[in-house]
Short mmCIF file of C-alpha atoms in Angstrom, two decimals:
data_model
loop_
_atom_site.label_atom_id
_atom_site.label_comp_id
_atom_site.label_asym_id
_atom_site.label_seq_id
_atom_site.Cartn_x
_atom_site.Cartn_y
_atom_site.Cartn_z
CA MET A 843 -7.55 171.37 -27.96
CA ALA A 844 -7.51 169.98 -31.46
CA ASN A 845 -11.15 170.89 -31.93
CA GLN A 846 -10.40 174.61 -30.94
CA LYS A 847 -7.35 174.64 -33.27
CA ILE A 848 -9.44 173.64 -36.21
CA LYS A 849 -12.26 175.69 -35.29
CA THR A 850 -10.46 178.90 -35.58
CA ASN A 851 -9.84 178.33 -39.32
CA ASP A 852 -13.12 179.61 -40.74
CA VAL A 853 -11.64 180.95 -44.13
CA ILE A 854 -14.25 179.20 -46.34
CA LEU A 855 -17.31 180.55 -44.33
CA GLN A 856 -15.96 184.12 -43.85
CA THR A 857 -15.07 184.48 -47.51
CA VAL A 858 -18.39 183.22 -48.82
CA THR A 859 -20.08 185.49 -46.04
CA GLN A 860 -18.38 188.62 -47.36
CA ILE A 861 -19.74 187.78 -50.87
CA ILE A 862 -23.33 186.61 -49.93
CA LEU A 863 -23.98 189.32 -47.51
CA PHE A 864 -24.47 191.83 -50.30
CA ILE A 865 -26.84 189.69 -52.27
CA ILE A 866 -28.90 189.30 -49.14
CA ILE A 867 -28.93 193.03 -48.22
CA ILE A 868 -29.66 194.23 -51.85
CA PHE A 869 -32.45 191.66 -51.97
CA SER A 870 -33.84 192.87 -48.79
CA ILE A 871 -33.73 196.45 -50.02
CA TYR A 872 -35.59 195.32 -52.97
CA LEU A 873 -38.12 193.56 -50.96
CA PHE A 874 -38.69 196.65 -48.85
CA PHE A 875 -39.24 198.94 -51.93
CA ALA A 876 -41.35 196.15 -53.82
CA GLY A 877 -43.73 196.10 -50.98
CA HIS A 878 -46.43 198.39 -52.48
CA ASN A 879 -47.04 196.44 -55.61
CA ALA A 880 -45.64 193.02 -55.21
CA PRO A 881 -44.93 190.70 -52.29
CA GLY A 882 -42.56 192.17 -49.86
CA GLY A 883 -42.66 195.24 -47.55
CA GLY A 884 -41.13 196.53 -44.48
CA PHE A 885 -41.47 193.36 -42.22
CA ILE A 886 -39.79 190.87 -44.58
CA GLY A 887 -37.34 193.34 -45.59
CA GLY A 888 -36.23 194.18 -42.02
CA LEU A 889 -36.13 190.37 -41.20
CA MET A 890 -34.00 189.78 -44.22
CA THR A 891 -31.49 192.55 -43.12
CA ALA A 892 -31.39 191.29 -39.72
CA SER A 893 -30.56 187.75 -41.25
CA ALA A 894 -27.74 189.32 -43.01
CA ILE A 895 -26.30 190.69 -39.88
CA VAL A 896 -26.92 187.40 -38.07
CA LEU A 897 -24.99 185.58 -40.76
CA LEU A 898 -22.17 188.09 -40.00
CA LEU A 899 -22.38 187.17 -36.51
CA ILE A 900 -22.02 183.30 -37.26
CA ALA A 901 -19.05 183.97 -39.49
CA PHE A 902 -17.44 186.49 -37.18
CA ASP A 903 -17.68 187.05 -33.45
CA ILE A 904 -19.79 189.74 -31.77
CA LYS A 905 -17.02 192.21 -31.01
CA THR A 906 -16.10 192.16 -34.67
CA VAL A 907 -19.74 192.80 -35.87
CA LYS A 908 -20.05 195.55 -33.35
CA LYS A 909 -17.01 197.18 -34.94
CA ILE A 910 -18.26 196.85 -38.40
CA ILE A 911 -21.82 197.99 -37.75
CA PRO A 912 -21.67 200.32 -34.85
CA ILE A 913 -25.32 200.71 -34.27
CA ASN A 914 -27.29 200.65 -30.87
CA TYR A 915 -30.26 198.63 -31.91
CA ILE A 916 -32.61 199.67 -29.06
CA LEU A 917 -31.91 203.42 -30.40
CA LEU A 918 -32.81 202.06 -33.90
CA THR A 919 -36.01 200.45 -32.67
CA SER A 920 -37.23 203.76 -30.95
CA ILE A 921 -36.20 205.86 -34.17
CA GLY A 922 -38.35 203.52 -36.13
CA LEU A 923 -41.24 203.66 -33.63
CA MET A 924 -40.85 207.55 -33.94
CA ILE A 925 -40.91 207.57 -37.79
CA ALA A 926 -43.98 205.45 -37.95
CA VAL A 927 -45.87 207.66 -35.48
CA LEU A 928 -44.65 210.80 -37.15
CA SER A 929 -45.76 209.53 -40.54
CA GLY A 930 -49.30 209.27 -38.98
CA VAL A 931 -49.15 212.67 -37.19
CA GLY A 932 -48.01 214.31 -40.46
CA SER A 933 -51.77 213.97 -41.74
CA PHE A 934 -52.84 216.32 -38.86
CA PHE A 935 -51.36 219.25 -40.99
CA TYR A 936 -53.68 218.71 -43.74
CA ASN A 937 -56.71 218.43 -41.78
CA GLU A 938 -57.00 214.67 -42.21
CA SER A 939 -57.41 211.87 -39.68
CA PHE A 940 -54.51 210.04 -38.10
CA LEU A 941 -52.58 207.59 -40.51
CA SER A 942 -54.29 208.71 -43.63
CA HIS A 943 -51.65 208.32 -46.39
CA THR A 944 -51.49 209.85 -49.74
CA PHE A 945 -49.38 209.52 -52.74
CA ASP A 946 -48.38 211.45 -56.13
CA HIS A 947 -46.49 211.11 -59.21
CA PHE A 948 -43.08 212.84 -59.56
CA HIS A 949 -40.44 212.95 -62.37
CA LEU A 950 -37.16 211.79 -60.73
CA PRO A 951 -33.79 212.35 -62.54
CA LEU A 952 -32.98 208.65 -63.11
CA LEU A 953 -36.04 206.65 -62.38
CA GLY A 954 -38.57 208.80 -64.51
CA GLU A 955 -42.25 208.73 -63.75
CA THR A 956 -42.53 207.42 -60.18
CA GLU A 957 -45.26 207.05 -57.93
CA LEU A 958 -44.19 208.16 -54.37
CA ALA A 959 -46.47 207.29 -51.34
CA THR A 960 -46.25 208.36 -47.83
CA ALA A 961 -46.78 204.94 -46.77
CA THR A 962 -43.19 204.40 -47.53
CA ILE A 963 -42.23 206.34 -44.51
CA PHE A 964 -44.41 204.26 -42.41
CA ASP A 965 -42.82 201.07 -43.94
CA LEU A 966 -39.42 202.56 -43.18
CA GLY A 967 -40.46 202.70 -39.53
CA VAL A 968 -41.77 199.19 -39.48
CA TYR A 969 -38.31 198.18 -41.28
CA LEU A 970 -36.12 199.95 -38.55
CA VAL A 971 -38.19 198.30 -35.68
CA VAL A 972 -37.91 194.82 -37.08
CA ILE A 973 -34.27 195.16 -37.47
CA GLY A 974 -33.68 196.67 -34.08
CA VAL A 975 -35.93 194.17 -32.17
CA THR A 976 -34.54 191.02 -33.95
CA MET A 977 -30.84 192.08 -33.37
CA THR A 978 -31.58 193.16 -29.84
CA ILE A 979 -33.04 189.66 -29.04
CA ILE A 980 -30.05 187.81 -30.76
CA GLN A 981 -27.32 189.98 -29.19
CA THR A 982 -28.90 189.65 -25.79
CA ILE A 983 -29.23 185.91 -26.03
CA GLY A 984 -25.62 185.65 -27.58
CA GLU A 985 -23.81 187.83 -24.96
CA THR A 986 -25.24 185.84 -21.91
CA GLU A 987 -22.80 183.35 -20.58
CA MET B 1128 -39.13 178.48 -81.38
CA ILE B 1129 -41.60 178.44 -78.57
CA VAL B 1130 -41.85 174.53 -78.94
CA ILE B 1131 -38.21 173.83 -78.77
CA SER B 1132 -37.68 176.13 -75.86
CA LYS B 1133 -40.67 174.24 -74.24
CA ILE B 1134 -39.04 171.05 -74.79
CA VAL B 1135 -35.59 172.41 -73.39
CA ILE B 1136 -37.52 173.79 -70.19
CA GLY B 1137 -39.47 170.63 -69.70
CA TYR B 1138 -36.07 168.68 -69.99
CA LEU B 1139 -34.36 170.93 -67.57
CA ILE B 1140 -37.07 170.72 -64.93
CA LEU B 1141 -37.42 166.89 -65.33
CA GLN B 1142 -33.56 166.73 -65.00
CA GLY B 1143 -33.68 168.75 -61.85
CA ALA B 1144 -36.52 166.59 -60.29
CA LEU B 1145 -34.69 163.46 -61.13
CA LEU B 1146 -31.18 164.67 -59.66
CA SER B 1147 -33.17 165.63 -56.36
CA LEU B 1148 -34.74 162.04 -56.43
CA ILE B 1149 -31.24 160.69 -56.81
CA SER B 1150 -29.79 162.76 -53.97
CA SER B 1151 -32.52 161.45 -51.60
CA ILE B 1152 -31.88 158.02 -52.60
CA GLY B 1153 -28.32 158.59 -52.02
CA ILE B 1154 -28.98 159.86 -48.55
CA ILE B 1155 -30.94 156.90 -47.72
CA ARG B 1156 -28.53 154.20 -49.10
CA LEU B 1157 -25.05 155.49 -48.50
CA PRO B 1158 -23.19 154.16 -45.28
CA ASP B 1159 -21.90 157.11 -43.26
CA ILE B 1160 -22.50 160.86 -42.71
CA TYR B 1161 -19.62 161.97 -45.14
CA THR B 1162 -20.78 160.05 -48.20
CA ARG B 1163 -24.52 161.13 -47.50
CA ASN B 1164 -23.36 164.66 -47.21
CA HIS B 1165 -21.64 164.38 -50.49
CA ALA B 1166 -24.98 163.14 -52.17
CA ALA B 1167 -27.03 165.64 -50.41
CA SER B 1168 -25.13 168.86 -51.12
CA LYS B 1169 -23.71 167.95 -54.69
CA SER B 1170 -26.55 166.56 -56.49
CA ALA B 1171 -29.48 168.41 -54.92
CA THR B 1172 -27.63 171.68 -55.72
CA LEU B 1173 -27.46 170.77 -59.28
CA GLY B 1174 -31.08 169.66 -59.28
CA ILE B 1175 -32.34 172.89 -57.69
CA ILE B 1176 -30.19 174.88 -60.10
CA SER B 1177 -31.63 172.94 -63.08
CA ILE B 1178 -35.28 173.45 -61.81
CA LEU B 1179 -34.50 177.13 -61.29
CA LEU B 1180 -33.11 177.64 -64.77
CA GLY B 1181 -36.04 175.85 -66.35
CA VAL B 1182 -38.48 178.16 -64.41
CA PHE B 1183 -36.54 181.24 -65.43
CA LEU B 1184 -36.55 180.25 -69.04
CA ASP B 1185 -40.20 179.45 -68.85
CA PHE B 1186 -40.85 182.88 -67.69
CA TRP B 1187 -38.69 184.63 -69.87
CA ILE B 1188 -39.30 182.72 -73.27
CA VAL B 1189 -43.00 181.72 -73.04
CA GLU B 1190 -44.52 184.26 -70.68
CA GLY B 1191 -42.16 187.19 -71.76
CA TYR B 1192 -41.25 188.27 -68.26
CA MET B 1193 -37.59 188.53 -67.25
CA ASN B 1194 -37.29 187.64 -63.52
CA ALA B 1195 -33.82 188.69 -62.28
CA ARG B 1196 -34.58 187.21 -58.75
CA ILE B 1197 -34.29 183.78 -60.14
CA ILE B 1198 -30.88 184.29 -61.37
CA LEU B 1199 -29.86 185.73 -58.12
CA GLY B 1200 -31.32 182.72 -56.42
CA ILE B 1201 -29.28 180.29 -58.70
CA ILE B 1202 -25.93 182.23 -57.88
CA PHE B 1203 -27.00 182.29 -54.19
CA VAL B 1204 -27.69 178.41 -54.16
CA PHE B 1205 -24.54 177.70 -56.08
CA CYS B 1206 -22.36 179.72 -53.56
CA THR B 1207 -24.12 178.50 -50.27
CA ALA B 1208 -24.95 174.95 -50.55
CA PRO B 1209 -21.38 173.56 -51.04
CA VAL B 1210 -20.31 175.65 -48.21
CA ALA B 1211 -23.24 174.39 -45.99
CA GLY B 1212 -22.03 170.81 -46.96
CA HIS B 1213 -18.44 171.43 -46.01
CA LEU B 1214 -19.34 173.02 -42.67
CA ILE B 1215 -21.69 170.07 -41.69
CA SER B 1216 -18.95 167.57 -42.57
CA ARG B 1217 -16.54 169.52 -40.89
CA ALA B 1218 -18.62 169.61 -37.74
CA ALA B 1219 -19.32 166.03 -37.89
CA TYR B 1220 -15.38 165.26 -38.07
CA ASN B 1221 -14.82 167.49 -35.22
CA THR B 1222 -17.30 166.09 -32.95
CA GLY B 1223 -15.86 162.45 -33.75
CA ILE B 1224 -18.42 160.92 -35.86
CA PRO B 1225 -16.95 157.70 -37.25
CA MET B 1226 -16.55 156.87 -40.93
CA SER B 1227 -17.93 153.77 -42.53
CA GLU B 1228 -16.02 150.49 -42.04
CA LYS B 1229 -14.84 150.46 -45.60
CA THR B 1230 -12.81 153.72 -45.19
CA VAL B 1231 -9.12 152.82 -45.76
CA LYS B 1232 -7.27 156.21 -45.27
CA ASP B 1233 -7.81 159.12 -42.96
CA ASP B 1234 -5.17 161.73 -43.66
CA LEU B 1235 -6.63 164.58 -41.56
CA ARG B 1236 -6.47 162.43 -38.12
CA ALA B 1237 -2.67 162.12 -38.73
CA LYS B 1238 -2.47 165.83 -39.11
CA LYS B 1239 -4.61 166.73 -36.20
CA LYS B 1240 -2.53 164.41 -33.89
CA ARG B 1241 0.64 166.11 -35.22
CA SER B 1242 -0.69 169.57 -34.68
CA VAL B 1243 -1.68 168.64 -31.13
CA GLN B 1244 1.74 167.38 -30.13
#
């Protein structure tokens, strides 16, 4: 009885989670965009975002996290796979072979001269698939009694 | 300027390594889990922060490359390591792991008994 009573008082863990979560998610987004020229990319970016959600799951319970992030992760996985496949199919419209990517330089309003590559779209697919698969595994394990 | 900063950087990294060594000696030598946790979470945190600060200053001043990720890492370790120590200690107390024989006072036990009744 006493253990349960003390266990419910998670103020320190929950407060720190609310602050740390943003650092983790920002760092994962940074890793996602850094993947072209530096260590990073869709895979570890997705894993890091998933780990941020897992930290939320540790600090709060599953129902609360489902209310905060109302995402069907199986659907997210399929959307990611579709984005990855479509980024390969898109090269058919330019008479190129499957998955041949291209890049160009653009002038963006805040960022200035930026190199935008279509490989980012493929990476976005990988990112979504990694988040979806990891969270599906963890939620399935967590929900079974 | 570079020479002075190199001395400071070297001092910071040596201090961090030394604090980590002291922390690990504390984990071996201290009697029970709470004092060990005290040594591990406090001293190792400052050690890691010192090493990271030394690395950050080295890249910034000597190599001329400002790396904000190291600052983020310092903030992250500074926030999370004490919380991890707190959670480990609390889990140990709640599962009933005994303190060392030299302990003279345990206020939390009396409070827990009162809240049960």
